[in-house]
Coordinates of C-alpha atoms in Angstrom, one line a residue:
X167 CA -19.7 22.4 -18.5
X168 CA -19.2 19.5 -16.1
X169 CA -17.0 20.1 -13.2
X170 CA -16.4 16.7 -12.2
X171 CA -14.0 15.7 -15.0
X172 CA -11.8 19.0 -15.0
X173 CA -8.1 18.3 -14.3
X174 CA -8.1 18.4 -10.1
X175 CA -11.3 15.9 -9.9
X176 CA -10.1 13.5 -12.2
X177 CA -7.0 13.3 -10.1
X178 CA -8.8 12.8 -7.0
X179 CA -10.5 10.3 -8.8
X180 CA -7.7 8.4 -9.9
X181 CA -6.2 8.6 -6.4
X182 CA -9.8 7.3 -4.8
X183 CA -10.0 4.6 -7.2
X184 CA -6.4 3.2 -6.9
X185 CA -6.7 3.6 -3.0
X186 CA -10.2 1.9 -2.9
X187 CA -8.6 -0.7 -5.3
X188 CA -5.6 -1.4 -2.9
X189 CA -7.4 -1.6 0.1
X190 CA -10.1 -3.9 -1.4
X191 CA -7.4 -6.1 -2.7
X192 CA -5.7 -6.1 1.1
X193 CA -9.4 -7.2 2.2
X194 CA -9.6 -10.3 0.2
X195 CA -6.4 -11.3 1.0
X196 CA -6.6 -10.6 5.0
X197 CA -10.4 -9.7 5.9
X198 CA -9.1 -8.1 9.5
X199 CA -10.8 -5.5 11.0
X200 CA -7.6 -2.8 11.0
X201 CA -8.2 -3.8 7.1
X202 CA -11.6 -3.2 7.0
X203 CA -11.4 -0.5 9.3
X204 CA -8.8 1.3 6.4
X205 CA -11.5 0.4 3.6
X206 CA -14.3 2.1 5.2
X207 CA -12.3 5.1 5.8
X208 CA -11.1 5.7 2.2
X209 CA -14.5 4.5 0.6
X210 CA -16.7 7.5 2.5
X211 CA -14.2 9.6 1.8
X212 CA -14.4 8.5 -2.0
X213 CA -18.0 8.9 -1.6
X214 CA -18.1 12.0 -0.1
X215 CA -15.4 13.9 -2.4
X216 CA -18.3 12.6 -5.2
X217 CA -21.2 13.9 -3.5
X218 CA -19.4 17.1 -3.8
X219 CA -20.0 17.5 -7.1
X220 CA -22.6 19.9 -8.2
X221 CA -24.2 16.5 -11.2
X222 CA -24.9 14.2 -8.0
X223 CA -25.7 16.2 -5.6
X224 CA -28.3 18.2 -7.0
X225 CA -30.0 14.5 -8.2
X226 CA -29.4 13.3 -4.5
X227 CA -31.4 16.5 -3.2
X228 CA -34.2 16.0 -5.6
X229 CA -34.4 12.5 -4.9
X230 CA -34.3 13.0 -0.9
X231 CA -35.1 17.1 -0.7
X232 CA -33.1 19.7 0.2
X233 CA -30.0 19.5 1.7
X234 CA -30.2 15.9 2.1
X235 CA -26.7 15.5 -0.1
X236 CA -24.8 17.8 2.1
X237 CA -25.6 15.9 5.3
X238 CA -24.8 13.1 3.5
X239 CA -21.5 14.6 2.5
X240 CA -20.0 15.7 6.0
X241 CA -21.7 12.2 7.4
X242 CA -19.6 10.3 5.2
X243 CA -16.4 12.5 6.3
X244 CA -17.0 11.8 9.4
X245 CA -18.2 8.1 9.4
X246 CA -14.1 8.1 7.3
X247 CA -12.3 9.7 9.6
X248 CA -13.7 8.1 12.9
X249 CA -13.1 4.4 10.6
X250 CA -9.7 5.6 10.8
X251 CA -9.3 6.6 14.5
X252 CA -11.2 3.1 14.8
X253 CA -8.2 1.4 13.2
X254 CA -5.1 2.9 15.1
X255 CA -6.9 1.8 18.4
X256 CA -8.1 -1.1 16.9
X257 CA -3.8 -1.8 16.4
X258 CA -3.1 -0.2 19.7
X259 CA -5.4 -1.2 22.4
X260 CA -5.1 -5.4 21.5
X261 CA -8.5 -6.6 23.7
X262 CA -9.8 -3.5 25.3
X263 CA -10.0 -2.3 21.4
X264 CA -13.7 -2.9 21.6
X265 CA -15.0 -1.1 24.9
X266 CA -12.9 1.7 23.5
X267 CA -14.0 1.6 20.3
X268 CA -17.7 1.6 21.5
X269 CA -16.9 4.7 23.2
X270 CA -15.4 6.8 20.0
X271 CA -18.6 6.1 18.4
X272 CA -20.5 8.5 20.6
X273 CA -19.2 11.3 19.1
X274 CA -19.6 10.4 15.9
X275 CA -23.4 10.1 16.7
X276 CA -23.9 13.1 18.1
X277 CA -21.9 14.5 15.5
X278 CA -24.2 12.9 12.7
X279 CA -27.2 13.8 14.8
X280 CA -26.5 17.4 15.3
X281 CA -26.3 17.7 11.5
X282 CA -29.5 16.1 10.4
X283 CA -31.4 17.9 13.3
X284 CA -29.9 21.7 12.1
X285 CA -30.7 21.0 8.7
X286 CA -34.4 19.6 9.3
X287 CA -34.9 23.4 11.1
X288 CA -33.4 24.8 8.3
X289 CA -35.8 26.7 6.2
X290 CA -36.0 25.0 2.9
X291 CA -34.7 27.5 0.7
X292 CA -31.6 27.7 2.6
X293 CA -31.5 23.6 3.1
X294 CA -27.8 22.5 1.4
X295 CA -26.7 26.2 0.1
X296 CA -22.8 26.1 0.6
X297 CA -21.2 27.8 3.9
X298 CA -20.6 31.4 2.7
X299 CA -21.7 35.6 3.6
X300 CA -25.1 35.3 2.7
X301 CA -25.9 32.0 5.3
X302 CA -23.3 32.3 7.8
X303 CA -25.4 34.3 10.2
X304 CA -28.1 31.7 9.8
X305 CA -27.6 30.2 13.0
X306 CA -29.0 26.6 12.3
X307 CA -26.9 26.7 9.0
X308 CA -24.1 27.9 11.6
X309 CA -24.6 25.2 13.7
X310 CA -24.8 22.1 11.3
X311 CA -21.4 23.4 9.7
X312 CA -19.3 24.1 13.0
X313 CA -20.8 20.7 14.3
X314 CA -19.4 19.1 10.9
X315 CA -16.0 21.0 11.3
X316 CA -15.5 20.3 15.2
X317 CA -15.9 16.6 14.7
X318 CA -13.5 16.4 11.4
X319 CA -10.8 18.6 13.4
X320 CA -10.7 16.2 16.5
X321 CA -10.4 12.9 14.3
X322 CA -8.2 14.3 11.9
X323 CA -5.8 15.7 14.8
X324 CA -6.1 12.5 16.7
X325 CA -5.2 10.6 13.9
X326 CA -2.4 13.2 12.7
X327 CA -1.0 12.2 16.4
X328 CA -1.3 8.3 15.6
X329 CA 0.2 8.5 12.3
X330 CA 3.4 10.3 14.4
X331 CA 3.3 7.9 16.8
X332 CA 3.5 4.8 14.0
X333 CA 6.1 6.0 11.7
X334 CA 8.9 5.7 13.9
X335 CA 8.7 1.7 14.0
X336 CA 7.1 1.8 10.3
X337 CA 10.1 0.5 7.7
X338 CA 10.6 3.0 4.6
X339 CA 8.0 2.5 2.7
X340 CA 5.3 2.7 5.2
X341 CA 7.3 5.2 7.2
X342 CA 7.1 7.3 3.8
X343 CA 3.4 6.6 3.1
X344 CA 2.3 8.0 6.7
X345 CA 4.2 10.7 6.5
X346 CA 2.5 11.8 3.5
X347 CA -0.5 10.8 5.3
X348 CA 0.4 12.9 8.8
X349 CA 0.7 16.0 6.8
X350 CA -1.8 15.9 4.6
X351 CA -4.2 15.1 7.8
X352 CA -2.8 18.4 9.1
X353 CA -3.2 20.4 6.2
X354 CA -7.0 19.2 6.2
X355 CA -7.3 19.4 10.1
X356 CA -6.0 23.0 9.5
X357 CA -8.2 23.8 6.9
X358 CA -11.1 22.9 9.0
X359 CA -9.5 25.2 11.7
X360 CA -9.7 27.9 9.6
X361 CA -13.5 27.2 8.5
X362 CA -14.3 27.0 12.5
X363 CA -12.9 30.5 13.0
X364 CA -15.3 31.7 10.1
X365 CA -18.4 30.5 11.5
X366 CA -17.8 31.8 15.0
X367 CA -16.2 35.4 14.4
X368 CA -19.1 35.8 11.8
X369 CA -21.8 33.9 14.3
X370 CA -20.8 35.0 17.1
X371 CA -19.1 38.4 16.6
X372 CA -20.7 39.2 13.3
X373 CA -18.0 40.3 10.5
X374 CA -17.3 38.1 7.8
X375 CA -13.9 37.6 7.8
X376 CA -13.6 35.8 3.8
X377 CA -10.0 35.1 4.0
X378 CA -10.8 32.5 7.1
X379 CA -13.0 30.3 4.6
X380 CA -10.4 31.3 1.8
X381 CA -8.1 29.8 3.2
X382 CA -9.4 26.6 4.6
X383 CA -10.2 25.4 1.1
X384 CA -6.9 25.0 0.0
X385 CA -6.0 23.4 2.9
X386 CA -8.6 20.5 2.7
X387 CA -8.0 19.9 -1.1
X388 CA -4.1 19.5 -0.7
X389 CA -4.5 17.7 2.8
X390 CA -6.9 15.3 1.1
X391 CA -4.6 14.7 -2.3
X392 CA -1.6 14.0 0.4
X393 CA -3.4 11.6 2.8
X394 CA -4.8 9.6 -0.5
X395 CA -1.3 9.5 -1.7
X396 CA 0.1 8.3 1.4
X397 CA -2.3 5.5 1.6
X398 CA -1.8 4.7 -2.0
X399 CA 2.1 5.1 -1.6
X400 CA 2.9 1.7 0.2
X401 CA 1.0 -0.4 -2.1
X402 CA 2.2 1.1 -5.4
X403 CA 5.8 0.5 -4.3
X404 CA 5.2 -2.9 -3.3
X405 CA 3.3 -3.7 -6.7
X406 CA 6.2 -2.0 -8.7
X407 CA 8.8 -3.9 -6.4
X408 CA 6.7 -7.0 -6.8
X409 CA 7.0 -6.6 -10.9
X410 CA 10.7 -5.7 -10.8
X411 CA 11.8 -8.7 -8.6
X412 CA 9.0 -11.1 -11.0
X413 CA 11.4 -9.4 -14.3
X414 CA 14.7 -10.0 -12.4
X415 CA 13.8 -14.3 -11.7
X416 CA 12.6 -14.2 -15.2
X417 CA 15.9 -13.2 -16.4
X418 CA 17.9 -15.1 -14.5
X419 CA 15.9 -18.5 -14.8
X420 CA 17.1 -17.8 -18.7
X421 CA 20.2 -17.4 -17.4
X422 CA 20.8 -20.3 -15.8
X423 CA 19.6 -22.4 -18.7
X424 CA 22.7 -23.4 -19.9
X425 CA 24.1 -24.8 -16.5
X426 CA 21.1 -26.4 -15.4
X427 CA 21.1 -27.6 -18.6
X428 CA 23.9 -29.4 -18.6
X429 CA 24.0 -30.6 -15.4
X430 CA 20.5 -32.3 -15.7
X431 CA 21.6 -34.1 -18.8
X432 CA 24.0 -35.5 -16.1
X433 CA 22.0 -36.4 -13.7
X434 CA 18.4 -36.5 -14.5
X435 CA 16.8 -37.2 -11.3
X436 CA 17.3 -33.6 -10.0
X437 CA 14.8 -32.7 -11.7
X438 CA 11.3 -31.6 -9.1
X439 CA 8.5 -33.9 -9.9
X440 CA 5.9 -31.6 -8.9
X441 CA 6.0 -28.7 -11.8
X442 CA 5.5 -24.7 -10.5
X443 CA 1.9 -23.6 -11.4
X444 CA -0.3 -21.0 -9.8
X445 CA 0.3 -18.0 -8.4
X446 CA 3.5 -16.9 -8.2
X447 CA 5.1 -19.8 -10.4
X448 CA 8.1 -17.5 -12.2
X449 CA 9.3 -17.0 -8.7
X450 CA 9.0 -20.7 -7.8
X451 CA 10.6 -21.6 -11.2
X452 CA 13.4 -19.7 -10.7
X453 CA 13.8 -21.0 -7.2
X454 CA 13.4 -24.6 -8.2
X455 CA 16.0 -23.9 -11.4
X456 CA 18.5 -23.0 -8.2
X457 CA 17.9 -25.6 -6.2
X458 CA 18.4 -28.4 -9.3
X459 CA 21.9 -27.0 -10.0
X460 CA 22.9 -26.9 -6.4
X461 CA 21.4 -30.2 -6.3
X462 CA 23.4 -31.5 -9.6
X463 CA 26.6 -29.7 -8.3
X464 CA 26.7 -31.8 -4.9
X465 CA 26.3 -34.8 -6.7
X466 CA 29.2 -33.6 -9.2
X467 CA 31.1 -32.6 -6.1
X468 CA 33.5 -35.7 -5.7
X469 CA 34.5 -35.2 -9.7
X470 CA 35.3 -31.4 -8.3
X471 CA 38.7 -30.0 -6.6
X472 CA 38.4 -29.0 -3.1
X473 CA 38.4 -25.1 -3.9
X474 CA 35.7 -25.6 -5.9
X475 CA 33.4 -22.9 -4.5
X476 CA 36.2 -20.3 -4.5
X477 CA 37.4 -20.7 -7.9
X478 CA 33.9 -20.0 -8.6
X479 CA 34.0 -16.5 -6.7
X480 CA 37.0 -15.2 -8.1
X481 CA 37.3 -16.8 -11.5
X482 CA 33.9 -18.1 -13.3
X483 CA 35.5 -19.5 -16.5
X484 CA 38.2 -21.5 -15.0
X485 CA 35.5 -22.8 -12.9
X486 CA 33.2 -23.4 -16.0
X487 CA 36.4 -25.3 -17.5
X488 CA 37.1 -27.5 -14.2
X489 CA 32.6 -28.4 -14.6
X490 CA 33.1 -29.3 -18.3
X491 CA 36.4 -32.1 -17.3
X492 CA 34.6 -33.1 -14.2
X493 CA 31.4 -33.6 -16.1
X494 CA 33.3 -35.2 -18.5
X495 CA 35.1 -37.6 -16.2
X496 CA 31.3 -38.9 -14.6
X497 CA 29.9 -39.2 -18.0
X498 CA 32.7 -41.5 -19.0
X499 CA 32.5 -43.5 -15.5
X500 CA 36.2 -42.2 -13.6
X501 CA 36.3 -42.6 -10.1
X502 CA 35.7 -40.4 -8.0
X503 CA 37.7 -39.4 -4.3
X504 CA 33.9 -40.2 -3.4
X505 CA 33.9 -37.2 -1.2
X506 CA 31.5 -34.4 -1.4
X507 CA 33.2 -30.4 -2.0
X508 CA 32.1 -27.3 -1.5
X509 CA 30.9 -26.4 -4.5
X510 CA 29.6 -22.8 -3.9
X511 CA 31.3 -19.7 -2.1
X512 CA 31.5 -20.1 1.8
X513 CA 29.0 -16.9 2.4
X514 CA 26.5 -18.1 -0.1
X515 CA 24.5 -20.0 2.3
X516 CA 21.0 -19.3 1.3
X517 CA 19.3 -19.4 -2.4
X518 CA 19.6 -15.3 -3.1
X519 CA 23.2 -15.7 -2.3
X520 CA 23.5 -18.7 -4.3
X521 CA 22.1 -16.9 -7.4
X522 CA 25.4 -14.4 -8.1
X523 CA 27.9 -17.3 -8.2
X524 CA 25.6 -19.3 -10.4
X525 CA 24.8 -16.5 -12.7
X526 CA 28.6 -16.1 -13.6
X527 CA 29.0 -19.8 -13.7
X528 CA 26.3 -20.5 -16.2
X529 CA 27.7 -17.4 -18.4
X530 CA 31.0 -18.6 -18.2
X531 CA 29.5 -21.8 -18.9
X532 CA 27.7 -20.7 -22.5
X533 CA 30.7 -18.3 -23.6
X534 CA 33.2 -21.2 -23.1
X535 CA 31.3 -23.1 -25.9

């Protein structure tokens, strides 16, 4: 039976694919290298957690021989976690970002090089068999693993430390998204701790202490399901904020309706020429919807007491009942006092603040009918 669709790979793989989606997205819409930097880091892990599984690797190996998919599996670990280290100096460091990023790639060369050249000595019936009792005192097999493992446990703890350092200026959202991140970085970095201490007691002082390798597992499966959440975490909140706050100006452009209705019967030319289209065009409608009734109320202003914009704060249908006279009085051609009011309340002084008062008018407005 296929392992790669039981219940823990296919959340992994829902986690990879909304994560890769995300960050792709973030790409297209701001192709900087921090962005990039992100990208690259969760698409070799992606790759990597895939070339784990028993159905591609083994095609992978016969394509490119023995052991070719599990260099290719700790290479792509590595190329992510150094893409990450990349992106916190990349935000740290402004224009010495690049000498120092020139530098970090060394170890992640010798890293990747140490690997390729312990499995090519590797006999070939040994070439990509999993870390374990029966090729732990192998010492090239010892060798490619612990140089996998020491190269994992200083990116993931120097990134663990970046992470730290971030989420104390990060707002919620973000500050919640690297936390999950920090600790699943330290699970992981901890697992591969663990794995370390296996190969050397075993290499160096020959028992096999199982529980070391036991252990580590865990570790890395949980660290990695954490650190994809935390990078997933932001962007999911800001998607589901994004759809509440598109449902909320969809509601209230209805709800405005009957004011705006009104008051452009009144006085037509409030109406924007240019109509909303494109991206984003409930939020502009609704916006637009607010600024036509402001609009129509100044103009209606001189038909309007002075307290206006109070009676509007603190009792909606007497203020819906002093629109319909003074709406009355222009339509019939009154004078006016010719002097403009204040027609919403004092602290609404931007559009969001604008909205409440408006709301209740334009209810007040349709119930009074």
């Amino acid at each position: 039976m296929s392992t790669l669709f039981s219940p823990v790979n296919l959340l992994a793989l829902v986690l990879f694919a909304a994560a890769l989606a995300w960050r792709v997205y973030q790409v297209t819409r701001a192709p900087t290298v921090p962005n990039w930097a992100v990208t690259a880091c969760v698409a070799g892990f992606a790759a990597a957690f895939l070339l784990q599984q028993p159905e591609l690797s083994d095609d992978v190996d016969a394509l490119l021989g023995a052991g070719a998919a599990r260099v290719a599996n700790n290479a792509l670990l590595a190329c992510g976690i150094c893409a990450l280290v990349i992106f916190f100096l990349g935000s740290a460091l402004g224009p010495r970002r690049y000498r120092r990023v020139a530098v970090e790639l060394v170890p992640l060369a010798a890293a990747i090089t140490l690997m390729i050249v312990a499995m090519s000595l590797t006999p070939p019936p040994l070439r990509g068999l999993p870390l374990g009792p029966s090729t732990i005192h192998d010492s090239r097999i010892a060798v490619f693993y612990l140089g996998a493992g020491l190269y994992l446990i200083y990116g993931l703890a120097a990134c663990t430390a970046w992470i730290v350092r971030y989420q104390r200026v990060a707002d919620r959202d973000l500050r919640i998204g690297l936390r999950l991140s920090a600790i699943g970085m330290a699970s992981a970095a901890a697992g591969s701790v663990f794995r370390a201490l296996y190969i050397v007691v075993a290499w160096v002082f020959g028992p096999v202490v199982k529980v070391l390798l036991l252990l580590g597992v865990p570790f890395v499966v949980v660290g990695g399901m954490l650190f994809l959440a935390g990078v997933t975490y932001p962007g999911l909140r800001a998607r589901v904020s994004a759809l509440r706050r598109r449902r909320q100006h969809r509601r209230e452009h209805r709800a405005l309706a009957p004011l705006w209705t009104v008051l452009v019967e009144a006085f037509p030319s409030i109406v924007l020429r240019t109509p909303p289209r494109g991206r984003g065009g409930v939020h502009r409608g609704h916006y637009r919807r607010v600024i036509e009734i402001r609009d129509g109320l100044v103009q209606l202003s001189p038909y309007l007491d002075a307290d206006f914009g109070d009676v509007v704060a603190t009792d909606p249908g007497a203020a819906a009942a002093a629109l319909k006279a003074a709406l009355r009085r222009h339509a019939e051609g009154e004078a006016s006092d010719g002097r403009a009011k204040q027609v919403l309340p004092a602290g609404a002084d931007d559009l969001e603040s604008d909205v409440r008062p408006l709301l209740a008018l334009s209810a007040a407005l349709a119930n009074g009918k």
